Tab-separated table of C-alpha atoms in Angstrom:
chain	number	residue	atom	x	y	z
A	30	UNK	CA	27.559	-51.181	90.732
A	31	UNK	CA	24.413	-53.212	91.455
A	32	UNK	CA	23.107	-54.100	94.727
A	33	UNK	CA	20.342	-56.206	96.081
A	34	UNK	CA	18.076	-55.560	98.601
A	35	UNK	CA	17.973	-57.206	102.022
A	36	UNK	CA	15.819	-57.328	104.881
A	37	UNK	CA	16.523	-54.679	107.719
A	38	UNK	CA	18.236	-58.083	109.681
A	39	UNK	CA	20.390	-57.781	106.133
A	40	UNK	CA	19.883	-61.392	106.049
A	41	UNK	CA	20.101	-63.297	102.591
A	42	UNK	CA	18.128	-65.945	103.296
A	43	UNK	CA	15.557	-64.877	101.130
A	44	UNK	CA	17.562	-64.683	98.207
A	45	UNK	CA	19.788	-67.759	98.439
A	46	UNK	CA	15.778	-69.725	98.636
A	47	UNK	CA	15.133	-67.861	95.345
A	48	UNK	CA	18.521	-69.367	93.911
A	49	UNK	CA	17.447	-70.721	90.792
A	50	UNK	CA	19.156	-71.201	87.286
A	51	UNK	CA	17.507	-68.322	85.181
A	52	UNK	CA	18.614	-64.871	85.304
A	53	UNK	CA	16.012	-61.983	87.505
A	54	UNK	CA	15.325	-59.260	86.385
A	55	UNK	CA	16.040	-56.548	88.927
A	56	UNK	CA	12.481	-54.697	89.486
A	57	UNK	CA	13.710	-51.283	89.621
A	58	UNK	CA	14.576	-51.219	85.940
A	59	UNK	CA	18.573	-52.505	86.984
A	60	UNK	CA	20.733	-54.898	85.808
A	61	UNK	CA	19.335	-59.051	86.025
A	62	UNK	CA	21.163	-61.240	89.059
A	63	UNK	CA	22.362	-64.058	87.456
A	64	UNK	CA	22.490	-67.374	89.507
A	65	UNK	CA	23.330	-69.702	87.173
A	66	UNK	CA	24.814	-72.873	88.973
A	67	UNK	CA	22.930	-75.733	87.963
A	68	UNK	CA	21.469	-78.245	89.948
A	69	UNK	CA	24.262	-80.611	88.703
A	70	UNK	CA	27.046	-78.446	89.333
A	71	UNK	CA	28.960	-79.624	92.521
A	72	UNK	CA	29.025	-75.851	93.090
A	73	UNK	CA	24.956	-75.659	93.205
A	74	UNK	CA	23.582	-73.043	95.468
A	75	UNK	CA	27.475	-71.450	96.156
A	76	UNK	CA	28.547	-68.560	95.201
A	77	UNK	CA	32.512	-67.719	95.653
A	78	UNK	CA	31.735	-65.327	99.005
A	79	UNK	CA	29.852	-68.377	100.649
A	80	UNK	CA	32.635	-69.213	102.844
A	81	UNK	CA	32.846	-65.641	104.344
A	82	UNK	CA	29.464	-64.504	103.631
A	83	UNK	CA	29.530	-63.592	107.625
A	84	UNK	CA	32.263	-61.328	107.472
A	85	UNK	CA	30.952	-59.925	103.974
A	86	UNK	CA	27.879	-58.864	106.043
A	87	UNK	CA	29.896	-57.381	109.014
A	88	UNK	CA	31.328	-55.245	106.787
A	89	UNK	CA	28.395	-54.253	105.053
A	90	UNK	CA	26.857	-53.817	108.696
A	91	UNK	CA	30.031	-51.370	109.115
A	92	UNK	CA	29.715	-49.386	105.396
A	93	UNK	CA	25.590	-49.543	106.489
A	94	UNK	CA	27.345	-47.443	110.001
A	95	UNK	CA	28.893	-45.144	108.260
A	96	UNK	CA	26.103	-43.926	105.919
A	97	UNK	CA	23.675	-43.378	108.961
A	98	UNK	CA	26.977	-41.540	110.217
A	99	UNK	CA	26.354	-39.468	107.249
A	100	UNK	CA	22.779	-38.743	107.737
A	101	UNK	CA	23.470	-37.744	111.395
A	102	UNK	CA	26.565	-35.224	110.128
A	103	UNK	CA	23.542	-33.667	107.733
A	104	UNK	CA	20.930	-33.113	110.816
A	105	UNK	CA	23.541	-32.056	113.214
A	106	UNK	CA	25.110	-29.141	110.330
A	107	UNK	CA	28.431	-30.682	110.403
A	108	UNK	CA	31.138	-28.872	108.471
A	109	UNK	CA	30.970	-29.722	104.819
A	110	UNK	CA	34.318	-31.061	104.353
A	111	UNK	CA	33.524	-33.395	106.901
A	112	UNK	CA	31.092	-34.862	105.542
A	113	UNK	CA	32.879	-35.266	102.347
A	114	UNK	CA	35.923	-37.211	104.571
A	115	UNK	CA	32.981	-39.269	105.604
A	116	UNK	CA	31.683	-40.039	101.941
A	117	UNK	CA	35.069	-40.892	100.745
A	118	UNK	CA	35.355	-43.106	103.276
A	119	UNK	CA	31.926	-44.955	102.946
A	120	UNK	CA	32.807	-44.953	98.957
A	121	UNK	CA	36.001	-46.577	99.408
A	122	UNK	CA	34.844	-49.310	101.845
A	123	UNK	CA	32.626	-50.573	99.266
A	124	UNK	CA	34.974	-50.222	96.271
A	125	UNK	CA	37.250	-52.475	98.744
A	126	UNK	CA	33.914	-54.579	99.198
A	127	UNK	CA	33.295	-54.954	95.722
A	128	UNK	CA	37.178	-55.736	94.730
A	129	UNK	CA	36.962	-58.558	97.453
A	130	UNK	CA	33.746	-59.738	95.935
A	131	UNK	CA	35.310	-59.656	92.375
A	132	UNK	CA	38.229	-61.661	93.384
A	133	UNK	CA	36.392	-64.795	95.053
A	134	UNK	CA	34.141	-64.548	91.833
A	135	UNK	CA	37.254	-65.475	89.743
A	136	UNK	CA	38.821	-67.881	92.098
A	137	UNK	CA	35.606	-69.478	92.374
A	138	UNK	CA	32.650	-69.058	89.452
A	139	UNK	CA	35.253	-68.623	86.829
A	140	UNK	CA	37.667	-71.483	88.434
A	141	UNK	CA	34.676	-73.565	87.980
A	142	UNK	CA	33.953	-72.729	84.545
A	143	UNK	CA	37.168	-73.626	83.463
A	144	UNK	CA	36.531	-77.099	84.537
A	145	UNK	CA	33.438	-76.516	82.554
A	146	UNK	CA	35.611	-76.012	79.195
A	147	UNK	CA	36.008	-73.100	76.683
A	148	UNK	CA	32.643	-71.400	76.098
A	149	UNK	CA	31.793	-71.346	79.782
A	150	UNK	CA	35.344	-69.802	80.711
A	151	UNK	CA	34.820	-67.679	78.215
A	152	UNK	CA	31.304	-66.552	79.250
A	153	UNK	CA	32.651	-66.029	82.927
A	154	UNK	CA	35.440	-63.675	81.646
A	155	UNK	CA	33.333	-61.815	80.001
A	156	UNK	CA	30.952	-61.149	83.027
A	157	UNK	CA	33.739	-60.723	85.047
A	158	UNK	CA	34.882	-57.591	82.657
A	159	UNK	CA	31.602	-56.088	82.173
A	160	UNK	CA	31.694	-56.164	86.310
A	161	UNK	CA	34.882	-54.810	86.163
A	162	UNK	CA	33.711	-51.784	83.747
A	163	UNK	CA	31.136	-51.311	85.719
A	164	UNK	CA	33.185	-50.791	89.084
A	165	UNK	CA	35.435	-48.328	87.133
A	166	UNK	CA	32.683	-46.132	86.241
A	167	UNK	CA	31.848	-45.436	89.748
């Protein structure tokens, strides 16, 4: 799975100012972020986790928690198979994360596409199941 950087606030303003129609490429060699509402779209500048983009971040404040949690467990020589509760833990709140994600992507990007006609739907699908593949390999 890909993830973006954020400020130590973990605020996205940066980013969403950066919205623009071409695809980024990630400088670390990654995968590109793809933002590509246009300026027409009535959609422009929102993505499907706009509308609870504040609870998004309160649980990536949370996941963020339990990481640090991790590092602490390391420096205080916690029992291994604590530590391991902890990383399943962390690893399943952002699988949940990322399924949540997912979902308002199709009821949103690719419900908009479809409006759109064929080849966009079609594009969107096809994102959407190359995000999909990735997820599964994690």
């Amino acid at each position: 799975m890909t993830t973006t950087d954020a400020d130590t606030t973990g605020s996205t303003a940066a980013a969403a100012a950066g919205h623009t129609s071409q695809p980024k490429t990630d400088p670390r060699g990654g995968a590109q972020t793809v933002t590509d509402h246009a300026e027409t779209s009535p959609v422009a500048g929102m993505h499907g986790y706009a509308k609870q983009k504040d609870a998004h971040i309160k649980r990536l404040r949370r996941i963020e928690g339990q990481i640090r949690g991790l590092q602490r467990m390391l420096e205080e020589d916690v029992y291994c198979i604590d530590i391991l509760t902890q990383v399943s833990a962390s690893t399943k709140g952002l699988q949940s994360f990322g399924l949540q994600l997912l979902e308002e992507h199709l009821r949103h990007c690719v419900a908009d596409a479809a409006v759109k006609g064929p080849e966009a739907i079609d594009a969107k699908v096809q994102e959407a199941t190359k995000a999909i593949e990735r997820m599964l390999r994690t």
